[in-house]
Tab-separated table of C-alpha atoms in Angstrom:
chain	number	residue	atom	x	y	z
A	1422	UNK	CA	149.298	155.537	79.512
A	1423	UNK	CA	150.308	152.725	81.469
A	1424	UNK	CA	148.674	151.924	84.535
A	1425	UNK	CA	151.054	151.098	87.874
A	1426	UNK	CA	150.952	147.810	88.714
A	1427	UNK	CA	149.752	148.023	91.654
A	1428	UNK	CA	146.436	149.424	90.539
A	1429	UNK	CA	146.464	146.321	87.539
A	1430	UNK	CA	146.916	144.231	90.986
A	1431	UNK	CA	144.470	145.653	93.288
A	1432	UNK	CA	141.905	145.613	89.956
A	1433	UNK	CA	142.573	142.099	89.650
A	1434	UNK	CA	142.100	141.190	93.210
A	1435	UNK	CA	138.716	143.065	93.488
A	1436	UNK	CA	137.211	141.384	90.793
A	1437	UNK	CA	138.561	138.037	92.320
A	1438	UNK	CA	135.915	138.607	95.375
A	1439	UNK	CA	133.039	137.384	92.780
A	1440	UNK	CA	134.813	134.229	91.903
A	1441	UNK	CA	132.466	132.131	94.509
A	1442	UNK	CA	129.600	134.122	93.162
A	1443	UNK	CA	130.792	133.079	89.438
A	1444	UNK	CA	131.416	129.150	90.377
A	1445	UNK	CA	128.038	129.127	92.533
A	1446	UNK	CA	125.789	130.840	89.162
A	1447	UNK	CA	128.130	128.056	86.813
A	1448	UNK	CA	126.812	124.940	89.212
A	1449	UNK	CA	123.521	126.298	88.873
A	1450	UNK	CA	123.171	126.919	85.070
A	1451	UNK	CA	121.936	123.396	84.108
A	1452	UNK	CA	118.646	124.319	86.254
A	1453	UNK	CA	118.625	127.915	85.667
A	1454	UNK	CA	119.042	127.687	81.911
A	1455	UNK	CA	116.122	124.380	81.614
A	1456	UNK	CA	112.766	125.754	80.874
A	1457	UNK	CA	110.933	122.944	82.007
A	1458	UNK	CA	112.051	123.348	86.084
A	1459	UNK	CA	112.845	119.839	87.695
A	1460	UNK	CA	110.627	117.949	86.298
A	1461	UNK	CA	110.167	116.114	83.114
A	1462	UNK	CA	106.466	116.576	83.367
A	1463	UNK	CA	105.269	114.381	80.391
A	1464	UNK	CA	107.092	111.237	81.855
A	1465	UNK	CA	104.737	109.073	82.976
A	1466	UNK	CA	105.416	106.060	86.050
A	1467	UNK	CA	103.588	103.368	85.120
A	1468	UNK	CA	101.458	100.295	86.865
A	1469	UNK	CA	104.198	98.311	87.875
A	1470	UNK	CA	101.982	95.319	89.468
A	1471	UNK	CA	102.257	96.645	93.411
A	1472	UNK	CA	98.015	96.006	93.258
A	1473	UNK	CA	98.231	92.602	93.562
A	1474	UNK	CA	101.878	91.551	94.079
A	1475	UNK	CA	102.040	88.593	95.552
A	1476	UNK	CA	98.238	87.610	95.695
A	1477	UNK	CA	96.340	84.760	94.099
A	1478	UNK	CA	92.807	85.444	92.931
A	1479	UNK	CA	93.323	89.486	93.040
A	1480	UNK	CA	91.082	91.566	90.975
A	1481	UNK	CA	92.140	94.990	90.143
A	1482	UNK	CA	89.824	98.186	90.255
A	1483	UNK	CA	90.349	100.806	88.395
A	1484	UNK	CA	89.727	104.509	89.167
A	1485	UNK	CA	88.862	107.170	87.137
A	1486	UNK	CA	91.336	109.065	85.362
A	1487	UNK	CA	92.401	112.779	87.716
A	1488	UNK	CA	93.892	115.880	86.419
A	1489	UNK	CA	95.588	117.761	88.879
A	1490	UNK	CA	96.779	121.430	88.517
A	1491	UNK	CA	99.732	122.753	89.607
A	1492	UNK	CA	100.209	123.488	93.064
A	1493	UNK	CA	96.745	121.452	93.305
A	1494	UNK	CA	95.985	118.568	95.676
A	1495	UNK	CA	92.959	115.822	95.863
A	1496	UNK	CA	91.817	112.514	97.273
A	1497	UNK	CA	91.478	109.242	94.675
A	1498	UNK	CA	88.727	106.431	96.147
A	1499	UNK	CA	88.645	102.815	94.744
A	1500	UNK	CA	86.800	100.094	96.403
A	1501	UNK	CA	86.281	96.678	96.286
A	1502	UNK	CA	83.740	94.650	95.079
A	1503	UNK	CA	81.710	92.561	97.049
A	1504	UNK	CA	82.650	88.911	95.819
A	1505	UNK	CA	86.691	90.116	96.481
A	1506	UNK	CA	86.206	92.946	99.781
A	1507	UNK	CA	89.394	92.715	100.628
A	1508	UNK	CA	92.308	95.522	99.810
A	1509	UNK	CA	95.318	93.476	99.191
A	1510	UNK	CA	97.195	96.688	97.666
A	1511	UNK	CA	97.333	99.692	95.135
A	1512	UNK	CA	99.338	101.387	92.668
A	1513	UNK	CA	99.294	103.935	89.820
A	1514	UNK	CA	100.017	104.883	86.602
A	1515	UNK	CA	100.966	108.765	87.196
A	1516	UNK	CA	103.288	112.048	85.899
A	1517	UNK	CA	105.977	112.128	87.782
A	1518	UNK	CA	105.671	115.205	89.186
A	1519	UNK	CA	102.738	113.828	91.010
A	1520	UNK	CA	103.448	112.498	94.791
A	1521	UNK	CA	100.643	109.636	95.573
A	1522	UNK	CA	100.155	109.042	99.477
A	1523	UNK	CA	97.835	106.116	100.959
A	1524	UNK	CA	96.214	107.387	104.021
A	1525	UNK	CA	95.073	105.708	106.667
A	1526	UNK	CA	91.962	104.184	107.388
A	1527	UNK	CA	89.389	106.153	109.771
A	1528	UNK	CA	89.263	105.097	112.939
A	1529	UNK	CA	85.431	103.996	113.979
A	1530	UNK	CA	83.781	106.111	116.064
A	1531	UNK	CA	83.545	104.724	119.651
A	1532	UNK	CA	85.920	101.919	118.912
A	1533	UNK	CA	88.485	100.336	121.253
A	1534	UNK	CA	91.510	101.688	120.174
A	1535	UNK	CA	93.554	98.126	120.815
A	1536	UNK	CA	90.973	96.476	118.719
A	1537	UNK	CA	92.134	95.276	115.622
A	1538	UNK	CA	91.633	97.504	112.707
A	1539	UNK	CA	88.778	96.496	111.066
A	1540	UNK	CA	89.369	96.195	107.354
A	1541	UNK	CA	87.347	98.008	105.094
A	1542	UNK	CA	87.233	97.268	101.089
A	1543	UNK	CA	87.871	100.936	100.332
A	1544	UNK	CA	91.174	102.785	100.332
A	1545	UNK	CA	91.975	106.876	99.538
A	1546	UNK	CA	95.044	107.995	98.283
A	1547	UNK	CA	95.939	112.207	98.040
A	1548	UNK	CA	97.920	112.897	95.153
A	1549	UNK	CA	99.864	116.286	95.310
A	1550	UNK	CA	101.234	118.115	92.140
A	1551	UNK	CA	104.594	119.514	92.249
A	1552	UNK	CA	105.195	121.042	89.265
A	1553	UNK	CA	104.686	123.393	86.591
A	1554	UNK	CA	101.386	122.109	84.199
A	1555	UNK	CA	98.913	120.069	84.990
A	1556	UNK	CA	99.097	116.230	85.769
A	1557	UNK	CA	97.010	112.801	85.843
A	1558	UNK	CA	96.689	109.959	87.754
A	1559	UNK	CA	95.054	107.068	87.984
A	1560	UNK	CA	94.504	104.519	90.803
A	1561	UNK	CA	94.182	101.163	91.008
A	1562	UNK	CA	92.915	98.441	93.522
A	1563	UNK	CA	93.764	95.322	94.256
A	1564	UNK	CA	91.406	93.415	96.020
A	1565	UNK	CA	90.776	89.478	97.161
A	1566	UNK	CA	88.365	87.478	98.522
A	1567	UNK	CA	89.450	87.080	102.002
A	1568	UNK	CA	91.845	89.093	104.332
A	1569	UNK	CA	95.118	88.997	103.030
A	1570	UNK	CA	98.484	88.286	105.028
A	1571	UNK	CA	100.750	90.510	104.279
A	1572	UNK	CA	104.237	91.833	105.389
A	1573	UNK	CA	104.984	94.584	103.013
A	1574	UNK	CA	102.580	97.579	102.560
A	1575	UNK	CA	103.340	100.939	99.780
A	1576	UNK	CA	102.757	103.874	101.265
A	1577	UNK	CA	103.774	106.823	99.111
A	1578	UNK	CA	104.818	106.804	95.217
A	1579	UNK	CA	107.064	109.628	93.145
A	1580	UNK	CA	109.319	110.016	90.523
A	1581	UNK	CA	112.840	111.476	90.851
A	1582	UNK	CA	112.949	115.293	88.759
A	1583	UNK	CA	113.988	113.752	85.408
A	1584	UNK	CA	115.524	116.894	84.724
A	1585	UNK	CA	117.210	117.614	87.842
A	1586	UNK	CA	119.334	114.283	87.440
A	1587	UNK	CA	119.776	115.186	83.905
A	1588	UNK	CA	117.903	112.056	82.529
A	1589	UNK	CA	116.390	112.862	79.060
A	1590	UNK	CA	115.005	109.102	78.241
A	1591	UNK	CA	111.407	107.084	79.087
A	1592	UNK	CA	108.121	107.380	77.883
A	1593	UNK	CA	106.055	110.551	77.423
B	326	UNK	CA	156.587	117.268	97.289
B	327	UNK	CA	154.032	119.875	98.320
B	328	UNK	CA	151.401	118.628	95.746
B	329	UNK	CA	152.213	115.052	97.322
B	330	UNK	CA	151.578	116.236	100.805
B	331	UNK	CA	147.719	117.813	99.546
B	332	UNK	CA	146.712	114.648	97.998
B	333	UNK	CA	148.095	112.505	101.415
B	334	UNK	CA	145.765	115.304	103.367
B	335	UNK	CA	142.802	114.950	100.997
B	336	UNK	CA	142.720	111.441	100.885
B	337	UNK	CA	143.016	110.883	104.499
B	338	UNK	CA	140.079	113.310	104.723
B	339	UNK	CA	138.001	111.807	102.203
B	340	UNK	CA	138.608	108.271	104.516
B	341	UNK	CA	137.637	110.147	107.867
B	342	UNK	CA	134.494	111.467	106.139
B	343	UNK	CA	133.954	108.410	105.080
B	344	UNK	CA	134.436	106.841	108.814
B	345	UNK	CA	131.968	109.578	110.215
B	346	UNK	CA	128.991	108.556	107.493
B	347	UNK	CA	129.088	104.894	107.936
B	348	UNK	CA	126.402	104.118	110.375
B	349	UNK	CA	127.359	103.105	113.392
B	350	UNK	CA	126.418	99.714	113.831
B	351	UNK	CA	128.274	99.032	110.490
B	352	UNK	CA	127.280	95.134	109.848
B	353	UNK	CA	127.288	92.323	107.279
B	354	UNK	CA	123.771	91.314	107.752
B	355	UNK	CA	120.151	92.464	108.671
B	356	UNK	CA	121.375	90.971	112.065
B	357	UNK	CA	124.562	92.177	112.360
B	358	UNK	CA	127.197	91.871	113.751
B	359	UNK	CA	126.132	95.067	115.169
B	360	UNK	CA	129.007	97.273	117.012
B	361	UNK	CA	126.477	98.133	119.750
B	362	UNK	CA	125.701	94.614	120.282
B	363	UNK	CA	123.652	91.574	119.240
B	364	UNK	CA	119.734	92.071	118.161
B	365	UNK	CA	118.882	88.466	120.754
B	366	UNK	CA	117.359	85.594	118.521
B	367	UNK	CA	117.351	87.642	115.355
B	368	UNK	CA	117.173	85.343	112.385
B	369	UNK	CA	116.605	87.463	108.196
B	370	UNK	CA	113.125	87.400	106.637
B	371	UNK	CA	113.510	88.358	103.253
B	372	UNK	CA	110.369	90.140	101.729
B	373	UNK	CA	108.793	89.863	98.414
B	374	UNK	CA	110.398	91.801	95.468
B	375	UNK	CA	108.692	95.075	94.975
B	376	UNK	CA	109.154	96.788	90.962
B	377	UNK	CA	110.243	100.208	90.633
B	378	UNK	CA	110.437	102.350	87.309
B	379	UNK	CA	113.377	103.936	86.316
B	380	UNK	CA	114.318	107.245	88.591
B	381	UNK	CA	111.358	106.369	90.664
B	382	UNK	CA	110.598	106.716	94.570
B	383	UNK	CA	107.936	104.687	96.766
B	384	UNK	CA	107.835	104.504	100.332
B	385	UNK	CA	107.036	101.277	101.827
B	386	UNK	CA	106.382	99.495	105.568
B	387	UNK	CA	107.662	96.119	106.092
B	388	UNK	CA	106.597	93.815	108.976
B	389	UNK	CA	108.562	91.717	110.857
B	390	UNK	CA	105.868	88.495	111.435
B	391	UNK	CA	105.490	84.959	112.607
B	392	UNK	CA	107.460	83.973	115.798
B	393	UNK	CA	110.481	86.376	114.914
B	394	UNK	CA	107.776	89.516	115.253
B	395	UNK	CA	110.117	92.486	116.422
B	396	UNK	CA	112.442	95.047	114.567
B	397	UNK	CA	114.809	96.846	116.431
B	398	UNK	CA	115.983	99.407	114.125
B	399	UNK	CA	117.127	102.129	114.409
B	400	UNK	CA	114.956	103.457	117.152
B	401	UNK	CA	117.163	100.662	119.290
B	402	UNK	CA	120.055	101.972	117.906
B	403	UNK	CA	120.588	99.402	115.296
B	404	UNK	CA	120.798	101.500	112.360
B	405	UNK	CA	121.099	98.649	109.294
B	406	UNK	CA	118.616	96.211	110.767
B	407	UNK	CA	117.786	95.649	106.993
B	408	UNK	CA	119.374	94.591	103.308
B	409	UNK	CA	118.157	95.032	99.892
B	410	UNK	CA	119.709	93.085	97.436
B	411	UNK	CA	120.040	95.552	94.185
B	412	UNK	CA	122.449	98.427	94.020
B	413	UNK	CA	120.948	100.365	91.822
B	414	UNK	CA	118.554	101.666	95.201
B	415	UNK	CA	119.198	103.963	98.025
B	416	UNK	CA	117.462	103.658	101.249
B	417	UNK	CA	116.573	106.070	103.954
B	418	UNK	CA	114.745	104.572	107.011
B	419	UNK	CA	111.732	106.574	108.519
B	420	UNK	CA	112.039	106.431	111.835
B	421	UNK	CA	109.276	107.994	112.923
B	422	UNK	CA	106.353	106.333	111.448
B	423	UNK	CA	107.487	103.533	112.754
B	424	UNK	CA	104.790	103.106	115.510
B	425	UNK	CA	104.667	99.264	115.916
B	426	UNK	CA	107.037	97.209	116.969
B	427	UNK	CA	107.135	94.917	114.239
B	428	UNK	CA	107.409	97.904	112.022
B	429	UNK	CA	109.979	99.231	109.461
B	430	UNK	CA	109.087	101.927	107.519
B	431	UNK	CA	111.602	103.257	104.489
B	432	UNK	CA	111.917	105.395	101.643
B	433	UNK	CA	113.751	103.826	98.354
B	434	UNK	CA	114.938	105.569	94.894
B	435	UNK	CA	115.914	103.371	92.134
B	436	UNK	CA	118.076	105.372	90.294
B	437	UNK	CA	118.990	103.401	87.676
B	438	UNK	CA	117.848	104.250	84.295
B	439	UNK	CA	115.791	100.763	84.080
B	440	UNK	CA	113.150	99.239	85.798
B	441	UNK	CA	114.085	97.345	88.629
B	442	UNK	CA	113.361	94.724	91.555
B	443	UNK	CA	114.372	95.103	94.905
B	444	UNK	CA	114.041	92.204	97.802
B	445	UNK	CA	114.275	93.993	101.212
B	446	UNK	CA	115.490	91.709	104.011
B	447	UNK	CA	114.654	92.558	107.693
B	448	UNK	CA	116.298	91.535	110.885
B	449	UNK	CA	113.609	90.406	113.203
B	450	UNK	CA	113.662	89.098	116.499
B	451	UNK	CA	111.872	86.865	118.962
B	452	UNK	CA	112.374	89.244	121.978
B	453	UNK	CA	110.603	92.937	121.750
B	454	UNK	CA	112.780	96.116	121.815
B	455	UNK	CA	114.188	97.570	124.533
B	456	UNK	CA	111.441	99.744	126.320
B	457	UNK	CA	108.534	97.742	124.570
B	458	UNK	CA	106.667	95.028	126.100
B	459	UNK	CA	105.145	93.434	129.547
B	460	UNK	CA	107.537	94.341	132.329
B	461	UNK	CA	108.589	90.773	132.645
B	462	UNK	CA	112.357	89.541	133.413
B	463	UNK	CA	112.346	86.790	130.468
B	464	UNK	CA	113.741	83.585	131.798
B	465	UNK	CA	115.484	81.250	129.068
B	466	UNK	CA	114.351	80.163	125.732
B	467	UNK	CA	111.066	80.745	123.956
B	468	UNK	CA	108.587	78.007	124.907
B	469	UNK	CA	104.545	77.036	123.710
B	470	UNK	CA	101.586	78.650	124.794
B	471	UNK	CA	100.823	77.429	128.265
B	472	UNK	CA	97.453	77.800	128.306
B	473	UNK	CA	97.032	79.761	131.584
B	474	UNK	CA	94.393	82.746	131.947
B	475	UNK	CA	95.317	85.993	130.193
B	476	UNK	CA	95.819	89.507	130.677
B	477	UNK	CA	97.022	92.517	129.962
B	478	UNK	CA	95.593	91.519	126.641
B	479	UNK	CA	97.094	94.366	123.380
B	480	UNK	CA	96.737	94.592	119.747
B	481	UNK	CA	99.120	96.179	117.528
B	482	UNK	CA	98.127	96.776	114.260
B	483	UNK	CA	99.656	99.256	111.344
B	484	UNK	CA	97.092	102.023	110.563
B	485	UNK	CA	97.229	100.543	106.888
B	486	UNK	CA	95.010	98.392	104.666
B	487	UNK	CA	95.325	95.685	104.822
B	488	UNK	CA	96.285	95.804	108.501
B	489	UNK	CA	99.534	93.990	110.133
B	490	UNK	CA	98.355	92.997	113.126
B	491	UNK	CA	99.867	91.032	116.366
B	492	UNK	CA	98.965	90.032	119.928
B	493	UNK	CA	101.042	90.516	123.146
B	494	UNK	CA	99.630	88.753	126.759
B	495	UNK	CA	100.736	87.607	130.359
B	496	UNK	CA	99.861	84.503	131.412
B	497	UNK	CA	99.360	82.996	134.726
B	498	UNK	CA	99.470	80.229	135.852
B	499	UNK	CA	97.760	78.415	139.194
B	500	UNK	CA	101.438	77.876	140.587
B	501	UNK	CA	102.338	81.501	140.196
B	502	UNK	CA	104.497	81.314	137.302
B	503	UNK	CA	103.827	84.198	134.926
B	504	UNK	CA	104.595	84.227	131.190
B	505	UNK	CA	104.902	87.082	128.257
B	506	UNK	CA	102.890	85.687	125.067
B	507	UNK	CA	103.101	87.000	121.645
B	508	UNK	CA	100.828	85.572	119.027
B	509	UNK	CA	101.389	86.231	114.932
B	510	UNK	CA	99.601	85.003	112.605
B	511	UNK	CA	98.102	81.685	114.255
B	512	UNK	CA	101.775	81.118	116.635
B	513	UNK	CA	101.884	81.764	120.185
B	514	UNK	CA	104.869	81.867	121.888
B	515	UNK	CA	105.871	82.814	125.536
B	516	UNK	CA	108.287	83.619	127.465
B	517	UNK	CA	108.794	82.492	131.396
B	518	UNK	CA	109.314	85.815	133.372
B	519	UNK	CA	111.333	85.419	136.294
């Protein structure tokens, strides 16, 4: 039995409704369909040299290693020592689903707020994990032996999600 | 014909859109030209190159210093105040953290798929922002400390370590004549008020 085609018609057009619904699940495969969510989370962003950069006579401290769990936060301390007080910079070797974030100093209690900061050879740095599985970080220091002039100060480090711009390269 | 028409209508859309996202002070330079006017005495400082990873994110603050101390930026409406030299970067400028009025505080991505440099140049100026500053009607050029007793004596210093720190003053002087100082990093300058 042959349908009229006006019922073929009107069939056709109600299925048409879920095309947007069709194109929005297509765009969204890639993610959907990758087990490992955004991130690649054994690439690892490594010391690039932000400890020290531009310093002569910088000594770099080293923190312990941290493991972070997922969803987890904490707060990495280096300091410097005595014969080089100064903080001159940091960095980190870290997953990349890690976000590192320098915080700033504590104020002194009692202290004129329009008084220059006084510098102390310590610095803290939270480190948030974004992904999935566990991650690690490590900070490092740079210090020198008096106060630095600088112009340029890091304040937060990340990586991009690997996976969510489809890169499948670097070290693990 | 029709098809012709679409792709005319596209394309001209595609060039409005892209009229709309260009910022608004579109320039060649950290220091313009700027369509909403000059940045006064702004002269480049180009910064130190900073090393990124590959697909890799840090935020940074940059300081305008010596006796070009001020960025404008986009908190003055001079979106662009600032270069960087590598194109495999894209910026975003955090206006909000920017406290200080030396300050510029962004957010870069290399997105290449090697590890790169990037040198950051700011536009800085002699003269503070609009709304910053000793309320003092600058006369002419910059000129050396005069010496006169001080007041209205401020710090301003990023809450980072290392601090990046400057000093803004009046002077006056025995005949009346009042200045606006700003010392950096072992300058002083001043500026007559009128």
């Amino acid at each position: 039995m042959t349908r009229p085609r006006s019922d073929i018609t009107r069939g056709w057009r109600g299925w048409r409704g879920l095309a947007p619904l069709g194109l929005v699940l297509a765009a969204a495969a890639p993610a959907l369909a990758s087990p490992q969510g955004l991130y690649d989370e054994g690439r690892v962003l490594e010391r690039r040299g932000t400890a020290c950069l531009g310093q002569a006579d910088c000594v770099t401290v080293e923190s312990r290693q941290a493991r972070i769990a997922k969803g987890e936060s904490t707060i990495l301390q280096a300091r410097c020592p005595a014969g080089h007080p100064y903080v001159a910079g940091w960095d980190t070797e870290q997953h990349e689903h890690l976000v590192t974030t320098a915080l700033p100093p504590k104020p002194r209690r009692g202290a004129d707020p329009d008084a220059p900061v006084a510098t102390s050879g310590r610095i803290e740095v939270a480190a948030t994990n974004n992904g999935e599985t566990q991650g690690r970080v490590t900070l490092l220091l740079g210090c020198v032996a008096s106060p630095p002039r600088v112009t340029a100060v890091m304040k937060q480090r990340s990586g991009v999600p690997s996976n969510h711009a489809g890169f499948s390269g670097g070290s693990r | 014909m029709r098809s012709m028409l679409l792709r005319a209508r596209r394309l001209l859309g595609a060039l409005l859109l892209a009229a709309l996202l260009a910022p608004a002070g579109a320039m060649a330079g950290p220091c313009g030209p700027y369509t909403t006017g000059n940045i006064p005495d702004c002269e480049p400082q180009q910064q130190a190159p900073v090393p990124y990873g590959i697909l890799e994110t840090q935020g940074w603050a940059y300081y305008c210093t010596g006796d070009h101390p001020y960025f404008w930026g986009l908190s003055s409406s001079y979106p662009g105040d600032f270069t960087w030299d590598n194109s495999c970067f894209s910026a975003i400028e955090n206006v909000f953290p920017e406290t200080t009025p030396n300050k510029f505080d962004a957010t870069f991505t290399n997105w290449c798929l090697s590890a790169e440099n990037i040198v950051v140049t700011l536009g800085c100026s002699s003269q503070p922002p609009p709304g910053f500053g000793p309320s003092c009607n600058e006369t002419g050029g910059p000129v050396g400390d005069p010496g006169c007793p001080q007041s209205n004596i401020s710090n301003h210093c990023s809450s980072t370590n290392p601090p990046v720190c400057f000093q803004t003053a009046t002077e006056t002087c025995s005949d009346g004549t009042t200045y606006s100082c700003t010392a950096d990093q072992g300058i002083v300058w001043c500026y007559k008020c009128g």
